Coordinates of N, CA and C in Angstrom, one line a residue:
X1 N 18.4 119.0 187.5 CA 18.6 120.4 187.1 C 20.1 120.7 187.2
X2 N 20.7 121.2 186.2 CA 22.1 121.5 186.1 C 22.2 123.0 186.0
X3 N 22.9 123.6 186.9 CA 23.1 125.1 186.9 C 24.5 125.4 186.8
X4 N 24.9 126.1 185.8 CA 26.3 126.4 185.6 C 26.7 127.9 185.6
X5 N 25.7 128.8 185.8 CA 25.9 130.2 185.7 C 26.5 130.7 187.0
X6 N 27.7 131.0 187.0 CA 28.4 131.6 188.2 C 28.2 133.1 188.1
X7 N 27.7 133.8 189.2 CA 27.4 135.2 189.1 C 28.7 136.0 189.2
X8 N 28.7 137.1 188.5 CA 29.8 138.0 188.6 C 30.0 138.5 190.1
X9 N 31.2 138.6 190.6 CA 31.3 139.0 192.0 C 30.9 140.4 192.3
X10 N 30.9 141.3 191.4 CA 30.6 142.7 191.7 C 29.4 143.1 190.9
X11 N 28.2 142.5 191.1 CA 27.0 142.9 190.3 C 26.5 144.2 190.8
X12 N 26.1 145.1 189.9 CA 25.5 146.4 190.2 C 24.0 146.3 190.5
X13 N 23.4 145.2 190.2 CA 21.9 145.2 190.4 C 21.6 144.9 191.8
X14 N 20.8 145.8 192.4 CA 20.4 145.7 193.8 C 19.7 144.4 194.1
X15 N 20.1 143.7 195.1 CA 19.5 142.4 195.5 C 19.2 142.5 197.0
X16 N 18.2 141.7 197.4 CA 17.9 141.6 198.8 C 18.1 140.1 199.2
X17 N 18.7 139.8 200.3 CA 19.0 138.5 200.7 C 17.9 137.8 201.5
X18 N 17.8 136.5 201.4 CA 16.8 135.8 202.2 C 17.0 136.1 203.7
X19 N 18.3 136.3 204.1 CA 18.6 136.5 205.5 C 18.0 137.9 206.0
X20 N 18.1 138.9 205.1 CA 17.6 140.2 205.4 C 16.1 140.2 205.4
X21 N 15.5 139.4 204.4 CA 14.0 139.3 204.4 C 13.5 138.7 205.7
X22 N 14.3 137.7 206.2 CA 13.9 137.0 207.5 C 14.0 138.0 208.6
X23 N 15.0 138.8 208.7 CA 15.1 139.8 209.8 C 14.0 140.8 209.7
X24 N 13.6 141.3 208.5 CA 12.6 142.3 208.4 C 11.2 141.7 208.7
X25 N 11.0 140.5 208.4 CA 9.6 139.9 208.6 C 9.5 139.1 209.9
X26 N 10.6 138.8 210.6 CA 10.5 138.0 211.8 C 10.4 136.5 211.6
X27 N 10.7 136.1 210.3 CA 10.6 134.7 210.0 C 12.0 134.1 210.2
X28 N 12.0 132.8 210.3 CA 13.3 132.1 210.4 C 13.9 132.1 209.0
X29 N 15.3 132.3 208.9 CA 15.9 132.3 207.6 C 15.7 131.0 206.8
X30 N 15.6 129.9 207.5 CA 15.3 128.6 206.7 C 13.9 128.6 206.1
X31 N 13.0 129.2 206.8 CA 11.6 129.3 206.3 C 11.5 130.2 205.1
X32 N 12.3 131.3 205.1 CA 12.3 132.2 204.0 C 12.9 131.5 202.8
X33 N 14.0 130.8 203.0 CA 14.6 130.0 201.9 C 13.6 129.0 201.3
X34 N 12.9 128.3 202.2 CA 11.9 127.4 201.8 C 10.8 128.1 200.9
X35 N 10.4 129.2 201.4 CA 9.3 130.0 200.6 C 9.9 130.3 199.2
X36 N 11.1 130.7 199.2 CA 11.7 131.1 197.9 C 11.8 129.9 196.9
X37 N 12.1 128.7 197.5 CA 12.2 127.5 196.6 C 10.8 127.2 196.1
X38 N 9.8 127.3 197.0 CA 8.4 127.1 196.5 C 8.0 128.0 195.4
X39 N 8.4 129.3 195.5 CA 8.2 130.3 194.4 C 8.9 129.9 193.2
X40 N 10.2 129.5 193.3 CA 11.0 129.1 192.1 C 10.4 127.9 191.4
X41 N 9.9 127.0 192.2 CA 9.2 125.8 191.6 C 8.0 126.1 190.8
X42 N 7.2 127.1 191.3 CA 6.0 127.5 190.6 C 6.3 128.3 189.4
X43 N 7.4 129.2 189.5 CA 7.7 130.0 188.4 C 8.5 129.3 187.3
X44 N 9.5 128.5 187.7 CA 10.5 128.0 186.7 C 10.6 126.5 186.8
X45 N 9.8 125.8 187.6 CA 9.9 124.4 187.8 C 11.3 124.0 188.4
X46 N 11.9 124.9 189.2 CA 13.2 124.6 189.8 C 12.9 123.9 191.1
X47 N 13.7 122.8 191.4 CA 13.5 122.0 192.6 C 14.8 121.9 193.3
X48 N 14.8 122.3 194.6 CA 16.1 122.3 195.3 C 16.7 120.9 195.4
X49 N 15.8 119.9 195.5 CA 16.3 118.5 195.6 C 17.0 118.1 194.3
X50 N 16.7 118.8 193.2 CA 17.4 118.4 191.9 C 18.6 119.2 191.7
X51 N 18.9 120.2 192.5 CA 20.0 121.1 192.2 C 21.3 120.4 192.6
X52 N 22.3 120.5 191.8 CA 23.6 119.9 192.1 C 24.6 121.1 192.1
X53 N 24.8 121.6 193.3 CA 25.7 122.8 193.5 C 26.9 122.5 194.3
X54 N 27.1 121.2 194.6 CA 28.3 120.9 195.5 C 29.6 121.3 195.0
X55 N 29.7 121.4 193.6 CA 31.0 121.8 193.0 C 31.2 123.3 193.0
X56 N 30.2 124.0 193.3 CA 30.3 125.5 193.3 C 30.5 126.1 194.7
X57 N 31.5 125.6 195.4 CA 31.7 126.1 196.7 C 32.3 127.5 196.7
X58 N 31.8 128.2 197.8 CA 32.3 129.6 197.9 C 32.0 130.5 196.7
X59 N 30.9 130.3 196.1 CA 30.6 131.0 194.9 C 29.1 131.5 194.9
X60 N 28.8 132.4 194.0 CA 27.4 132.8 193.8 C 26.9 132.3 192.5
X61 N 25.8 131.5 192.5 CA 25.4 130.8 191.3 C 24.0 131.4 190.9
X62 N 23.8 131.7 189.6 CA 22.5 132.2 189.1 C 21.6 131.0 189.0
X63 N 20.5 131.0 189.7 CA 19.4 130.0 189.5 C 18.4 130.4 188.5
X64 N 18.1 131.7 188.4 CA 17.3 132.3 187.3 C 17.6 133.7 187.3
X65 N 17.2 134.4 186.2 CA 17.4 135.8 186.1 C 16.8 136.6 187.3
X66 N 17.7 137.2 188.1 CA 17.2 137.9 189.2 C 17.2 137.1 190.5
X67 N 17.7 135.8 190.5 CA 17.8 135.0 191.6 C 19.2 134.3 191.7
X68 N 19.9 134.6 192.8 CA 21.3 134.1 193.0 C 21.4 133.3 194.3
X69 N 22.0 132.1 194.2 CA 22.3 131.3 195.3 C 23.7 131.5 195.8
X70 N 23.9 131.8 197.1 CA 25.2 131.9 197.7 C 25.6 130.6 198.3
X71 N 26.7 130.0 197.8 CA 27.1 128.7 198.2 C 28.3 128.8 199.2
X72 N 28.2 128.1 200.3 CA 29.2 128.1 201.3 C 30.3 127.1 201.0
X73 N 31.3 127.0 201.9 CA 32.5 126.2 201.7 C 32.1 124.7 201.6
X74 N 30.9 124.3 202.1 CA 30.5 122.9 202.1 C 29.7 122.5 200.9
X75 N 29.4 123.5 200.1 CA 28.6 123.3 198.9 C 27.1 123.4 199.2
X76 N 26.7 124.0 200.3 CA 25.3 124.2 200.7 C 25.0 125.7 200.4
X77 N 23.7 125.9 200.2 CA 23.2 127.3 200.0 C 23.0 127.9 201.3
X78 N 23.8 129.0 201.6 CA 23.7 129.7 202.8 C 22.6 130.8 202.8
X79 N 22.4 131.4 201.6 CA 21.3 132.3 201.5 C 21.0 132.5 200.0
X80 N 19.8 133.1 199.7 CA 19.4 133.4 198.3 C 19.3 134.9 198.2
X81 N 19.7 135.4 197.0 CA 19.6 136.8 196.7 C 18.5 137.0 195.7
X82 N 17.6 138.0 195.9 CA 16.5 138.2 195.0 C 16.5 139.7 194.5
X83 N 16.2 139.9 193.2 CA 15.9 141.2 192.7 C 14.5 141.7 193.2
X84 N 14.2 142.9 192.9 CA 12.9 143.5 193.5 C 11.7 142.7 193.0
X85 N 11.7 142.3 191.7 CA 10.6 141.6 191.1 C 10.3 140.3 191.9
X86 N 11.3 139.5 192.1 CA 11.1 138.2 192.8 C 10.8 138.4 194.3
X87 N 11.4 139.5 194.9 CA 11.0 139.8 196.3 C 9.6 140.1 196.4
X88 N 9.0 140.9 195.5 CA 7.6 141.3 195.6 C 6.7 140.1 195.3
X89 N 7.1 139.2 194.4 CA 6.3 138.0 194.2 C 6.3 137.2 195.5
X90 N 7.5 137.1 196.1 CA 7.6 136.2 197.3 C 6.7 136.7 198.4
X91 N 6.7 138.1 198.7 CA 6.0 138.6 199.9 C 4.5 138.8 199.6
X92 N 4.0 138.4 198.4 CA 2.6 138.5 198.1 C 1.8 137.7 199.1
X93 N 2.4 136.6 199.6 CA 1.7 135.7 200.5 C 1.9 136.1 202.0
X94 N 2.7 137.1 202.2 CA 2.9 137.5 203.6 C 1.9 138.5 204.1
X95 N 1.8 138.7 205.4 CA 0.8 139.7 205.9 C 1.3 141.1 205.6
X96 N 0.3 142.1 205.8 CA 0.6 143.5 205.4 C 1.8 144.1 206.1
X97 N 1.9 143.8 207.4 CA 3.0 144.4 208.2 C 4.4 143.9 207.6
X98 N 4.5 142.6 207.4 CA 5.7 142.1 206.8 C 6.0 142.6 205.4
X99 N 5.0 142.7 204.6 CA 5.2 143.3 203.3 C 5.6 144.7 203.3
X100 N 5.0 145.5 204.2 CA 5.4 146.9 204.4 C 6.9 147.0 204.8
X101 N 7.3 146.2 205.7 CA 8.7 146.3 206.1 C 9.7 146.0 205.0
X102 N 9.4 145.0 204.2 CA 10.2 144.7 203.0 C 10.2 145.8 202.0
X103 N 9.0 146.3 201.7 CA 8.9 147.4 200.7 C 9.6 148.6 201.1
X104 N 9.6 149.0 202.4 CA 10.3 150.1 202.9 C 11.8 149.9 202.8
X105 N 12.3 148.7 203.0 CA 13.7 148.4 202.9 C 14.1 148.6 201.4
X106 N 13.3 148.1 200.5 CA 13.6 148.3 199.1 C 13.7 149.7 198.7
X107 N 12.8 150.5 199.2 CA 12.9 152.0 199.0 C 14.2 152.6 199.4
X108 N 14.7 152.1 200.6 CA 15.9 152.6 201.2 C 17.1 152.2 200.3
X109 N 17.1 150.9 199.8 CA 18.1 150.4 199.0 C 18.2 151.1 197.7
X110 N 17.1 151.3 197.0 CA 17.1 151.9 195.7 C 17.3 153.4 195.7
X111 N 16.9 154.1 196.8 CA 17.1 155.5 196.9 C 18.5 155.9 197.5
X112 N 19.2 154.9 198.0 CA 20.5 155.2 198.5 C 20.5 155.8 199.9
X113 N 19.3 155.7 200.6 CA 19.2 156.2 201.9 C 18.8 155.1 202.8
X114 N 19.3 155.2 204.1 CA 19.0 154.2 205.1 C 17.9 154.7 206.0
X115 N 17.0 153.8 206.4 CA 16.0 154.2 207.3 C 16.7 154.5 208.7
X116 N 16.2 155.5 209.4 CA 16.8 155.8 210.7 C 16.7 154.7 211.7
X117 N 17.6 154.6 212.6 CA 17.6 153.6 213.6 C 16.5 153.9 214.6
X118 N 15.5 153.0 214.8 CA 14.4 153.3 215.7 C 14.4 152.3 216.8
X119 N 13.7 152.6 217.9 CA 13.5 151.7 218.9 C 12.5 150.6 218.4
X120 N 12.4 149.6 219.2 CA 11.4 148.5 218.8 C 10.0 149.0 218.7
X121 N 9.6 149.8 219.6 CA 8.2 150.4 219.6 C 8.1 151.4 218.5
X122 N 9.1 152.2 218.2 CA 9.0 153.1 217.1 C 9.0 152.4 215.8
X123 N 9.7 151.3 215.7 CA 9.7 150.5 214.5 C 8.3 149.9 214.2
X124 N 7.7 149.4 215.3 CA 6.4 148.8 215.1 C 5.4 149.9 214.7
X125 N 5.5 151.1 215.3 CA 4.6 152.2 214.9 C 4.8 152.6 213.5
X126 N 6.1 152.7 213.0 CA 6.4 153.1 211.7 C 5.9 152.0 210.7
X127 N 6.1 150.8 211.0 CA 5.6 149.7 210.1 C 4.1 149.8 210.0
X128 N 3.4 150.0 211.1 CA 1.9 150.1 211.1 C 1.4 151.3 210.2
X129 N 2.2 152.4 210.4 CA 1.8 153.6 209.6 C 2.0 153.3 208.1
X130 N 3.1 152.7 207.7 CA 3.3 152.4 206.3 C 2.4 151.4 205.8
X131 N 2.0 150.4 206.7 CA 1.1 149.4 206.3 C -0.3 150.0 205.9
X132 N -0.7 151.0 206.8 CA -2.0 151.6 206.5 C -2.0 152.3 205.1
X133 N -0.8 152.9 204.8 CA -0.7 153.7 203.6 C -0.7 152.7 202.4
X134 N -0.1 151.6 202.5 CA 0.0 150.7 201.4 C -1.1 149.6 201.3
X135 N -1.9 149.5 202.4 CA -2.9 148.4 202.4 C -3.9 148.5 201.3
X136 N -4.4 149.7 201.0 CA -5.5 149.8 200.0 C -5.0 149.3 198.7
X137 N -3.8 149.7 198.3 CA -3.2 149.3 197.0 C -3.0 147.8 197.0
X138 N -2.4 147.2 198.1 CA -2.2 145.8 198.1 C -3.4 145.0 198.1
X139 N -4.4 145.4 198.9 CA -5.7 144.7 198.9 C -6.4 144.6 197.6
X140 N -6.4 145.8 196.9 CA -7.0 145.8 195.6 C -6.3 144.9 194.6
X141 N -5.0 144.9 194.7 CA -4.2 144.0 193.8 C -4.5 142.5 194.1
X142 N -4.6 142.2 195.4 CA -4.8 140.8 195.8 C -6.2 140.4 195.4
X143 N -7.2 141.3 195.6 CA -8.6 140.9 195.2 C -8.7 140.7 193.7
X144 N -7.9 141.5 192.9 CA -7.9 141.3 191.5 C -7.3 140.0 191.1
X145 N -6.2 139.6 191.8 CA -5.5 138.4 191.5 C -6.4 137.2 191.9
X146 N -7.0 137.3 193.1 CA -7.9 136.2 193.6 C -9.1 136.0 192.7
X147 N -9.6 137.1 192.2 CA -10.8 137.0 191.3 C -10.4 136.3 190.0
X148 N -9.2 136.6 189.5 CA -8.8 136.0 188.3 C -8.4 134.6 188.4
X149 N -7.8 134.3 189.6 CA -7.3 132.9 189.8 C -8.4 131.9 190.1
X150 N -9.5 132.4 190.8 CA -10.6 131.6 191.2 C -11.7 131.5 190.1
X151 N -12.0 130.3 189.7 CA -13.1 130.2 188.8 C -12.9 130.4 187.4
X152 N -11.7 130.9 187.0 CA -11.4 131.1 185.6 C -11.1 129.9 184.8
X153 N -10.5 128.9 185.5 CA -10.2 127.6 184.8 C -11.5 126.7 184.9
X154 N -12.1 126.4 183.8 CA -13.3 125.6 183.9 C -13.1 124.3 184.5
X155 N -14.2 123.8 185.2 CA -14.1 122.5 185.8 C -13.7 121.4 184.8
X156 N -12.7 120.6 185.2 CA -12.3 119.5 184.3 C -11.2 119.9 183.3
X157 N -10.7 121.1 183.4 CA -9.6 121.6 182.5 C -8.4 121.8 183.3
X158 N -7.2 121.7 182.7 CA -5.9 121.9 183.3 C -5.0 122.6 182.3
X159 N -4.0 123.3 182.9 CA -2.9 123.9 182.1 C -1.9 122.9 181.6
X160 N -1.1 123.3 180.6 CA -0.1 122.4 180.1 C 1.0 122.0 181.1
X161 N 1.3 122.9 182.0 CA 2.4 122.5 183.0 C 1.9 121.4 183.9
X162 N 0.6 121.4 184.2 CA 0.0 120.3 185.0 C 0.0 119.0 184.2
X163 N -0.4 119.1 182.9 CA -0.5 117.9 182.1 C 0.9 117.3 181.9
X164 N 1.9 118.2 181.8 CA 3.3 117.7 181.6 C 3.7 116.9 182.9
X165 N 3.5 117.5 184.1 CA 3.9 116.9 185.3 C 3.1 115.6 185.6
X166 N 1.9 115.6 185.2 CA 1.0 114.4 185.5 C 1.2 113.3 184.6
X167 N 1.3 113.6 183.3 CA 1.3 112.5 182.3 C 2.7 112.2 181.6
X168 N 3.6 113.1 181.9 CA 5.0 112.8 181.4 C 5.3 113.2 180.0
X169 N 4.4 113.8 179.3 CA 4.7 114.2 177.9 C 5.1 115.7 177.9
X170 N 6.1 116.0 177.1 CA 6.6 117.4 177.1 C 5.5 118.4 176.7
X171 N 5.7 119.6 177.0 CA 4.8 120.7 176.7 C 4.5 120.7 175.2
X172 N 5.5 120.7 174.4 CA 5.3 120.8 172.9 C 4.6 119.5 172.4
X173 N 4.9 118.3 172.9 CA 4.2 117.2 172.4 C 2.8 117.1 173.0
X174 N 2.6 117.6 174.2 CA 1.2 117.7 174.7 C 0.3 118.6 173.8
X175 N 0.9 119.7 173.3 CA 0.1 120.6 172.5 C -0.1 119.9 171.1
X176 N 0.9 119.1 170.6 CA 0.7 118.4 169.4 C -0.4 117.4 169.5
X177 N -0.4 116.7 170.6 CA -1.4 115.7 170.9 C -2.8 116.3 170.9
X178 N -2.9 117.4 171.5 CA -4.2 118.1 171.6 C -4.8 118.5 170.2
X179 N -3.9 118.9 169.3 CA -4.3 119.3 168.0 C -4.6 118.1 167.1
X180 N -3.7 117.0 167.3 CA -3.9 115.8 166.4 C -5.1 115.0 166.7
X181 N -5.5 115.0 168.0 CA -6.7 114.3 168.4 C -7.9 115.2 168.7
X182 N -7.8 116.5 168.4 CA -8.9 117.4 168.5 C -9.4 117.4 170.0
X183 N -8.5 117.4 170.9 CA -8.9 117.5 172.3 C -9.4 118.9 172.7
X184 N -10.6 119.0 173.3 CA -11.1 120.3 173.7 C -10.1 121.2 174.5
X185 N -10.0 122.4 174.0 CA -9.1 123.3 174.7 C -9.6 124.7 174.5
X186 N -9.1 125.6 175.4 CA -9.5 127.0 175.3 C -8.5 127.9 176.0
X187 N -8.7 129.2 175.9 CA -7.8 130.2 176.7 C -8.7 130.9 177.7
X188 N -8.0 131.1 178.9 CA -8.7 131.7 180.0 C -7.8 132.8 180.6
X189 N -8.3 133.8 181.2 CA -7.5 134.9 181.9 C -6.7 134.2 183.0
X190 N -5.4 134.7 183.1 CA -4.5 134.2 184.1 C -3.6 135.3 184.6
X191 N -3.3 135.4 185.9 CA -2.4 136.4 186.4 C -0.9 135.8 186.4
X192 N -0.1 136.4 185.6 CA 1.3 136.0 185.4 C 2.1 136.6 186.5
X193 N 3.4 136.1 186.8 CA 4.3 136.7 187.7 C 4.5 138.2 187.4
X194 N 4.3 139.1 188.4 CA 4.4 140.5 188.1 C 3.0 141.2 188.1
X195 N 1.9 140.4 188.0 CA 0.6 140.9 188.1 C -0.1 141.1 186.8
X196 N 0.6 141.0 185.7 CA -0.1 141.3 184.4 C -1.0 140.1 184.1
X197 N -2.1 140.4 183.4 CA -3.1 139.4 183.0 C -2.8 138.9 181.6
X198 N -2.7 137.6 181.5 CA -2.4 137.0 180.2 C -3.5 135.9 179.9
X199 N -3.5 135.4 178.7 CA -4.4 134.3 178.3 C -3.6 133.0 178.5
X200 N -4.2 132.1 179.3 CA -3.6 130.8 179.6 C -4.3 129.7 178.8
X201 N -3.6 128.8 178.2 CA -4.2 127.7 177.5 C -4.5 126.6 178.5
X202 N -5.8 126.1 178.4 CA -6.2 125.0 179.3 C -6.8 123.9 178.4
X203 N -6.7 122.7 178.9 CA -7.1 121.5 178.1 C -8.1 120.6 179.0
X204 N -9.1 120.0 178.3 CA -10.0 119.1 179.0 C -9.2 117.9 179.4
X205 N -9.0 117.7 180.7 CA -8.1 116.6 181.1 C -8.6 115.2 180.8
X206 N -9.8 114.9 181.0 CA -10.3 113.6 180.7 C -10.1 113.2 179.2
X207 N -10.5 114.2 178.3 CA -10.3 113.9 176.9 C -8.8 113.8 176.5
X208 N -8.0 114.6 177.2 CA -6.5 114.5 176.9 C -6.0 113.1 177.3
X209 N -6.5 112.6 178.5 CA -6.0 111.3 178.9 C -6.5 110.2 178.0
X210 N -7.7 110.3 177.5 CA -8.2 109.3 176.5 C -7.4 109.3 175.3
X211 N -7.1 110.5 174.8 CA -6.3 110.6 173.5 C -4.9 110.1 173.8
X212 N -4.3 110.4 174.9 CA -3.0 109.9 175.3 C -2.9 108.3 175.3
X213 N -3.9 107.8 175.9 CA -4.0 106.3 176.0 C -4.2 105.7 174.6
X214 N -5.0 106.3 173.8 CA -5.1 105.8 172.4 C -3.8 105.9 171.6
X215 N -3.2 107.0 171.8 CA -1.9 107.2 171.1 C -0.9 106.2 171.5
X216 N -0.8 105.9 172.8 CA 0.2 104.9 173.3 C -0.1 103.5 172.9
X217 N -1.4 103.2 172.7 CA -1.8 101.9 172.2 C -1.4 101.7 170.8
X218 N -1.3 102.8 170.0 CA -1.0 102.7 168.6 C 0.5 103.0 168.4
X219 N 1.2 103.5 169.4 CA 2.6 103.9 169.2 C 3.5 102.7 169.2
X220 N 4.7 102.9 168.5 CA 5.7 101.9 168.4 C 6.9 102.3 169.2
X221 N 7.4 101.5 170.1 CA 8.5 101.8 170.9 C 9.8 101.6 170.1
X222 N 10.6 102.6 170.1 CA 11.9 102.5 169.4 C 13.0 102.9 170.4
X223 N 13.6 101.9 171.0 CA 14.6 102.2 172.0 C 14.0 102.9 173.2
X224 N 14.6 104.0 173.6 CA 14.0 104.7 174.8 C 12.9 105.7 174.4
X225 N 12.6 105.8 173.1 CA 11.6 106.7 172.6 C 10.5 105.9 172.0
X226 N 9.4 106.7 171.6 CA 8.3 106.1 170.9 C 8.1 106.8 169.6
X227 N 7.3 106.1 168.7 CA 6.9 106.8 167.4 C 5.5 106.5 167.2
X228 N 4.8 107.6 166.7 CA 3.4 107.6 166.2 C 3.3 108.4 165.0
X229 N 2.6 108.0 163.9 CA 2.6 108.7 162.7 C 2.1 110.2 162.9
X230 N 1.2 110.4 163.8 CA 0.7 111.8 164.1 C 1.6 112.6 164.9
X231 N 2.5 111.9 165.6 CA 3.4 112.6 166.6 C 4.8 112.6 166.3
X232 N 5.3 111.7 165.4 CA 6.7 111.6 165.2 C 7.3 110.9 166.4
X233 N 8.6 111.1 166.6 CA 9.3 110.6 167.7 C 9.0 111.4 169.0
X234 N 8.9 110.7 170.1 CA 8.6 111.4 171.4 C 9.0 110.6 172.5
X235 N 9.2 111.3 173.7 CA 9.5 110.6 174.9 C 8.4 110.8 175.9
X236 N 8.2 109.9 176.8 CA 7.1 110.1 177.8 C 7.7 109.5 179.1
X237 N 7.7 110.3 180.2 CA 8.2 109.9 181.5 C 7.2 109.1 182.3
X238 N 7.6 108.0 182.9 CA 6.8 107.3 183.8 C 5.8 106.3 183.1
X239 N 5.9 106.2 181.8 CA 4.9 105.3 181.1 C 5.4 103.8 181.3
X240 N 4.5 103.0 181.8 CA 4.8 101.6 182.0 C 4.4 100.8 180.8
X241 N 5.3 100.1 180.2 CA 5.0 99.2 179.0 C 4.4 97.9 179.5
X242 N 3.3 97.6 178.9 CA 2.6 96.3 179.3 C 3.5 95.1 179.0
X243 N 3.4 94.2 180.0 CA 4.3 93.0 179.8 C 3.7 92.1 178.7

């Protein structure tokens, strides 16, 4: 993964840092950064092990729209900055009290007001009060997402991102293969980042694998690429040529 977008030093868009999220939730900063990378991997297929940021020392680098990495003098990521959308996606997996603390902080940031300094006991009481107020809305949303995520993908079917990662064929070529070999496929409801429900394309994996194997038996290798009359030129990662 190559990232070249250096963030403007004086961005007006409000961001929350991984360090601040850690303070609000009582988690270790390293654990919050790990959680963010897991989220970025699922949303954008970004992998921290693939990132090459050593040349961007003492800079802020845009990893994705709304996500900025703060690089220290050694070339390591010291913290990550998230916009509100990514922050809310991140804390979906946190417990209600932690979510409430982060949501309240966002309200303070966006309204231009700071929450009053409270004692530890007062802060716990305030968080509990806010949690009770927000719990119903959050539980309803989570139940809706869980309902849509569970059981909507038929047994034996997989999405194109899974097929790409498993079989090494690009998304576009996987779709071309499905159409060329009439592989069974359909659309199912899916919760996208942000909570909106979209239609997700899924493919019968066993039929896809059979079609792929047939294509590769018929394909002609041309240098680092392959050619098949139904597919044109294509690349496939991890395919072992028979000796």
